[in-house]
CSV table of C-alpha atoms in Angstrom, one decimal:
chain,number,residue,atom,x,y,z
A,1,PRO,CA,0.5,5.3,-17.5
A,2,ILE,CA,-1.7,3.4,-14.9
A,3,LEU,CA,-2.7,6.1,-12.4
A,4,VAL,CA,-3.6,4.7,-8.9
A,5,PRO,CA,-5.5,7.5,-6.5
A,6,GLY,CA,-3.8,7.6,-3.3
A,7,ASP,CA,-6.8,6.9,-0.9
A,8,LEU,CA,-7.2,3.5,-2.9
A,9,PHE,CA,-4.2,1.5,-0.8
A,10,LYS,CA,-4.2,4.2,2.1
A,11,GLY,CA,-1.3,5.8,0.7
A,12,ASP,CA,0.3,7.9,-1.7
A,13,PRO,CA,-0.7,8.7,-5.4
A,14,LEU,CA,1.3,6.5,-7.7
A,15,MET,CA,1.6,6.4,-11.4
A,16,ALA,CA,3.2,3.7,-13.2
A,17,VAL,CA,4.3,2.9,-17.1
A,18,PRO,CA,5.5,-0.4,-18.4
A,19,ILE,CA,8.9,-0.6,-19.9
A,20,SER,CA,9.5,-3.1,-22.5
A,21,ALA,CA,11.9,-4.8,-25.0
A,22,GLN,CA,11.4,-6.8,-28.0
A,23,HIS,CA,7.5,-7.1,-27.3
A,24,THR,CA,8.0,-8.0,-23.5
A,25,VAL,CA,7.7,-6.1,-20.4
A,26,ALA,CA,10.9,-5.9,-18.6
A,27,GLY,CA,9.8,-3.3,-16.1
A,28,ILE,CA,8.1,-0.9,-14.7
A,29,LEU,CA,8.8,2.9,-14.2
A,30,ARG,CA,7.0,4.3,-11.0
A,31,VAL,CA,6.3,7.7,-9.9
A,32,GLY,CA,5.0,8.4,-6.3
A,33,GLY,CA,2.9,11.6,-5.8
A,34,LYS,CA,2.2,13.7,-3.0
A,35,PRO,CA,-0.9,12.9,-0.5
A,36,GLY,CA,-4.0,14.7,-1.4
A,37,LYS,CA,-2.4,15.9,-4.7
A,38,PRO,CA,-3.5,14.4,-8.1
A,39,PHE,CA,-0.9,14.2,-10.7
A,40,ALA,CA,-1.6,16.6,-13.3
A,41,ARG,CA,-2.0,15.7,-17.2
A,42,GLU,CA,1.0,17.2,-18.1
A,43,GLU,CA,2.7,14.7,-15.6
A,44,LEU,CA,1.2,11.8,-16.8
A,45,ARG,CA,2.1,12.6,-20.6
A,46,LEU,CA,5.6,13.2,-19.2
A,47,LEU,CA,5.8,9.7,-17.9
A,48,ASP,CA,4.3,8.0,-20.8
A,49,ILE,CA,7.3,9.8,-22.5
A,50,LEU,CA,9.9,8.9,-20.5
A,51,GLY,CA,8.5,5.0,-20.5
A,52,SER,CA,8.6,4.9,-24.0
A,53,LEU,CA,12.3,6.2,-24.4
A,54,ALA,CA,13.2,4.2,-21.5
A,55,SER,CA,11.8,1.3,-23.6
A,56,LEU,CA,13.7,2.3,-26.9
A,57,ALA,CA,16.9,2.4,-25.2
A,58,LEU,CA,16.4,-0.8,-24.0
A,59,ASP,CA,15.4,-1.8,-27.3
A,60,ASN,CA,18.5,-0.7,-28.8
A,61,SER,CA,20.7,-2.3,-26.2
A,62,VAL,CA,19.4,-5.5,-26.8
A,63,LEU,CA,19.8,-5.0,-30.7
A,64,PHE,CA,23.3,-3.9,-29.9
A,65,ASN,CA,23.9,-7.1,-28.0
A,66,GLN,CA,22.6,-9.2,-30.7
A,67,VAL,CA,24.7,-7.6,-33.5
A,68,GLN,CA,28.0,-8.0,-30.9
A,69,ASP,CA,26.9,-11.6,-30.6
A,70,SER,CA,26.4,-12.4,-34.1
A,71,ALA,CA,29.6,-10.7,-35.1
A,72,LEU,CA,31.4,-12.7,-32.3
A,73,ARG,CA,29.8,-16.3,-33.3
A,74,ASP,CA,30.3,-18.2,-36.4
A,75,GLY,CA,26.8,-18.4,-38.5
A,76,LEU,CA,27.4,-21.8,-39.4
A,77,THR,CA,28.9,-23.5,-36.5
A,78,GLY,CA,27.8,-21.2,-33.3
A,79,LEU,CA,31.6,-21.2,-32.4
A,80,LEU,CA,33.5,-18.1,-31.9
A,81,THR,CA,34.8,-16.1,-35.1
A,82,HIS,CA,38.5,-15.6,-35.6
A,83,ARG,CA,38.5,-12.4,-34.5
A,84,ALA,CA,36.8,-13.2,-31.2
A,85,PHE,CA,39.8,-16.1,-31.2
A,86,GLN,CA,42.4,-13.6,-31.8
A,87,GLU,CA,41.1,-11.3,-28.8
A,88,SER,CA,40.7,-14.3,-26.5
A,89,LEU,CA,44.4,-16.1,-27.3
A,90,GLU,CA,45.7,-12.4,-26.3
A,91,SER,CA,43.9,-12.2,-23.2
A,92,ALA,CA,44.6,-16.0,-22.4
A,93,ILE,CA,48.4,-15.2,-22.9
A,94,LEU,CA,48.5,-12.2,-20.5
A,95,GLU,CA,46.7,-14.0,-17.9
A,96,SER,CA,49.1,-17.4,-18.6
A,97,SER,CA,52.0,-15.0,-18.3
A,98,ARG,CA,50.9,-13.4,-15.0
A,99,TYR,CA,50.2,-16.7,-13.1
A,100,ASN,CA,53.0,-18.6,-14.8
A,101,GLN,CA,50.6,-21.1,-16.0
A,102,PRO,CA,50.7,-22.8,-19.6
A,103,LEU,CA,48.6,-22.5,-22.3
A,104,SER,CA,48.2,-24.9,-25.6
A,105,LEU,CA,46.8,-24.0,-28.8
A,106,ILE,CA,45.7,-26.8,-31.3
A,107,LEU,CA,45.1,-26.1,-34.8
A,108,THR,CA,42.9,-28.7,-36.9
A,109,ASP,CA,41.1,-28.8,-39.9
A,110,VAL,CA,39.0,-31.5,-42.1
A,111,ASP,CA,40.9,-33.7,-44.1
A,112,HIS,CA,40.3,-33.9,-48.0
A,113,PHE,CA,37.5,-31.3,-47.3
A,114,LYS,CA,37.2,-30.2,-50.7
A,115,SER,CA,36.6,-33.7,-52.2
A,116,ILE,CA,33.3,-33.7,-50.1
A,117,ASN,CA,32.2,-30.2,-51.3
A,118,ASP,CA,33.0,-31.3,-55.1
A,119,ASN,CA,31.7,-34.8,-54.7
A,120,TYR,CA,28.6,-33.9,-52.3
A,121,GLY,CA,27.8,-30.5,-52.6
A,122,HIS,CA,28.5,-27.7,-50.1
A,123,GLN,CA,25.4,-28.3,-47.9
A,124,ALA,CA,26.9,-31.7,-47.2
A,125,GLY,CA,30.2,-29.8,-46.3
A,126,ASP,CA,28.5,-27.5,-44.1
A,127,GLU,CA,27.0,-30.3,-42.0
A,128,ILE,CA,30.1,-31.7,-42.2
A,129,LEU,CA,31.5,-28.7,-40.6
A,130,GLN,CA,29.1,-28.3,-37.7
A,131,GLY,CA,29.6,-32.2,-36.7
A,132,PHE,CA,33.3,-31.2,-36.6
A,133,ALA,CA,32.4,-28.2,-34.3
A,134,HIS,CA,29.9,-30.1,-32.1
A,135,ILE,CA,33.0,-32.8,-31.7
A,136,LEU,CA,35.4,-29.8,-30.8
A,137,ALA,CA,33.1,-28.4,-28.2
A,138,ARG,CA,31.9,-31.5,-26.4
A,139,ASN,CA,35.2,-32.6,-25.6
A,140,VAL,CA,36.7,-29.4,-23.9
A,141,ARG,CA,36.1,-27.8,-20.8
A,142,GLU,CA,33.8,-24.6,-20.5
A,143,VAL,CA,37.2,-22.0,-19.7
A,144,ASP,CA,38.3,-23.2,-22.6
A,145,VAL,CA,38.1,-21.6,-26.2
A,146,VAL,CA,36.7,-23.1,-29.3
A,147,ALA,CA,36.7,-21.3,-32.6
A,148,ARG,CA,36.5,-21.5,-36.3
A,149,TYR,CA,39.6,-20.2,-37.5
A,150,GLY,CA,38.8,-20.2,-41.0
A,151,GLY,CA,37.3,-22.1,-43.7
A,152,GLU,CA,37.5,-26.1,-42.8
A,153,GLU,CA,40.0,-24.9,-39.7
A,154,PHE,CA,39.2,-24.8,-36.2
A,155,VAL,CA,41.3,-23.3,-33.1
A,156,LEU,CA,41.0,-24.3,-29.3
A,157,ILE,CA,42.7,-22.4,-26.3
A,158,LEU,CA,43.5,-25.0,-23.8
A,159,LEU,CA,44.1,-22.7,-20.6
A,160,GLN,CA,46.2,-24.4,-17.8
A,161,THR,CA,47.2,-27.1,-20.3
A,162,ASN,CA,51.0,-28.3,-20.8
A,163,HIS,CA,52.2,-29.4,-24.4
A,164,ARG,CA,52.1,-33.3,-22.9
A,165,ASP,CA,48.5,-33.0,-21.8
A,166,ALA,CA,47.4,-31.2,-25.1
A,167,MET,CA,49.0,-33.9,-27.4
A,168,GLU,CA,46.8,-36.3,-25.3
A,169,ILE,CA,43.5,-34.2,-26.0
A,170,ALA,CA,44.0,-33.7,-29.4
A,171,GLU,CA,44.8,-37.5,-29.9
A,172,HIS,CA,41.1,-38.0,-28.4
A,173,LEU,CA,39.7,-35.3,-30.7
A,174,ARG,CA,41.4,-37.4,-33.5
A,175,LEU,CA,39.9,-40.8,-32.5
A,176,ASP,CA,36.7,-39.2,-31.5
A,177,LEU,CA,36.4,-37.7,-35.4
A,178,GLU,CA,37.7,-41.0,-36.9
A,179,ALA,CA,34.9,-42.9,-34.9
A,180,GLN,CA,32.1,-40.7,-36.2
A,181,ARG,CA,29.8,-41.6,-39.3
A,182,PHE,CA,28.3,-38.8,-41.0
A,183,GLU,CA,25.2,-39.5,-43.0
A,184,VAL,CA,24.8,-37.0,-45.7
A,185,GLY,CA,22.2,-37.3,-48.5
A,186,GLY,CA,21.6,-40.9,-47.8
A,187,LYS,CA,25.2,-41.8,-47.6
A,188,VAL,CA,27.6,-42.3,-44.6
A,189,ILE,CA,30.6,-40.6,-44.9
A,190,ASN,CA,33.7,-41.3,-42.3
A,191,MET,CA,35.9,-38.2,-41.6
A,192,THR,CA,39.4,-37.9,-40.2
A,193,GLY,CA,41.2,-34.6,-39.2
A,194,SER,CA,44.6,-33.5,-38.6
A,195,PHE,CA,45.9,-31.6,-35.4
A,196,GLY,CA,48.8,-29.2,-34.5
A,197,VAL,CA,49.7,-28.2,-31.0
A,198,ALA,CA,51.9,-25.6,-29.6
A,199,THR,CA,52.4,-24.6,-26.3
A,200,PHE,CA,52.9,-21.3,-24.3
A,201,PRO,CA,55.8,-20.2,-23.1
A,202,ASP,CA,57.8,-23.3,-24.3
A,203,ASP,CA,57.3,-22.6,-28.0
A,204,SER,CA,56.7,-18.7,-27.9
A,205,THR,CA,55.4,-15.9,-25.8
A,206,SER,CA,54.1,-14.1,-28.6
A,207,SER,CA,50.5,-15.0,-29.9
A,208,GLN,CA,51.4,-14.7,-33.8
A,209,GLN,CA,54.2,-16.9,-33.5
A,210,LEU,CA,52.0,-19.9,-31.1
A,211,ILE,CA,49.7,-19.6,-33.9
A,212,ARG,CA,52.5,-19.9,-36.6
A,213,GLN,CA,54.0,-23.1,-34.9
A,214,ALA,CA,50.6,-24.6,-34.6
A,215,ASP,CA,49.8,-24.1,-38.2
A,216,GLN,CA,53.5,-25.5,-39.2
A,217,ARG,CA,52.8,-28.8,-37.2
A,218,LEU,CA,48.9,-29.1,-38.6
A,219,TYR,CA,51.0,-28.6,-42.4
A,220,ALA,CA,53.5,-31.4,-41.1
A,221,ALA,CA,50.7,-33.7,-40.1
A,222,LYS,CA,49.1,-33.4,-43.3
A,223,GLN,CA,52.3,-34.0,-45.2
A,224,ALA,CA,52.7,-37.5,-43.4
A,225,GLY,CA,49.4,-38.7,-44.4
A,226,ARG,CA,47.0,-36.8,-42.7
A,227,ASN,CA,44.7,-38.3,-39.6
A,228,GLN,CA,47.5,-37.2,-37.4
A,229,VAL,CA,48.4,-34.8,-34.4
A,230,ARG,CA,52.1,-33.4,-34.5
A,231,GLY,CA,53.7,-31.4,-31.8
A,232,LYS,CA,56.7,-30.4,-30.5
A,233,VAL,CA,59.8,-32.9,-31.2
A,234,ALA,CA,61.2,-33.6,-28.0
């Protein structure tokens, strides 16, 4: 601990110990004493112990948050994980229901992704997924949710977005992806994606049914030749 005599600043004696986290000083634990009464050695030792315990607790808190974040973020793309998406969707549906607002879901995946892995290797496939994730993330608002649904599939939660607007957003994403040129291993690869759109509450008020609707429409887009957007049939 740092000991400051009371007469140094014409005030009460003071002792302080730094509190650190991840090898960085995050704060200071200070204890004031009585005028004219120096701190005992036991008090200095106690403050030192308290400072160490506080630093340990702060370190553990930082590590816990890092572990939580790694569980919620996909290691390859940096997007939310499937679990985080499920939790976000449940919360979003509750909020949309409370305020009588629409919510749209876009389920998408990279067309012919298996052939990319087969022909160029998994490293190339990873780079394609990262590029696709970047395109999705840069085209939505901060309030929206973008997650890796699994494998080459991604999902978006568009808050306060009706079906027509969601279809337009999906088409914009499709065109953006189609226009990209991915350079992998010295070769340029053109990529496309297929999209399925479902909307709360028009299609369903259940999160699982909403996902199922979007998945069925994604499948329809792929069956129709891929590189398409499919939504509710008017």
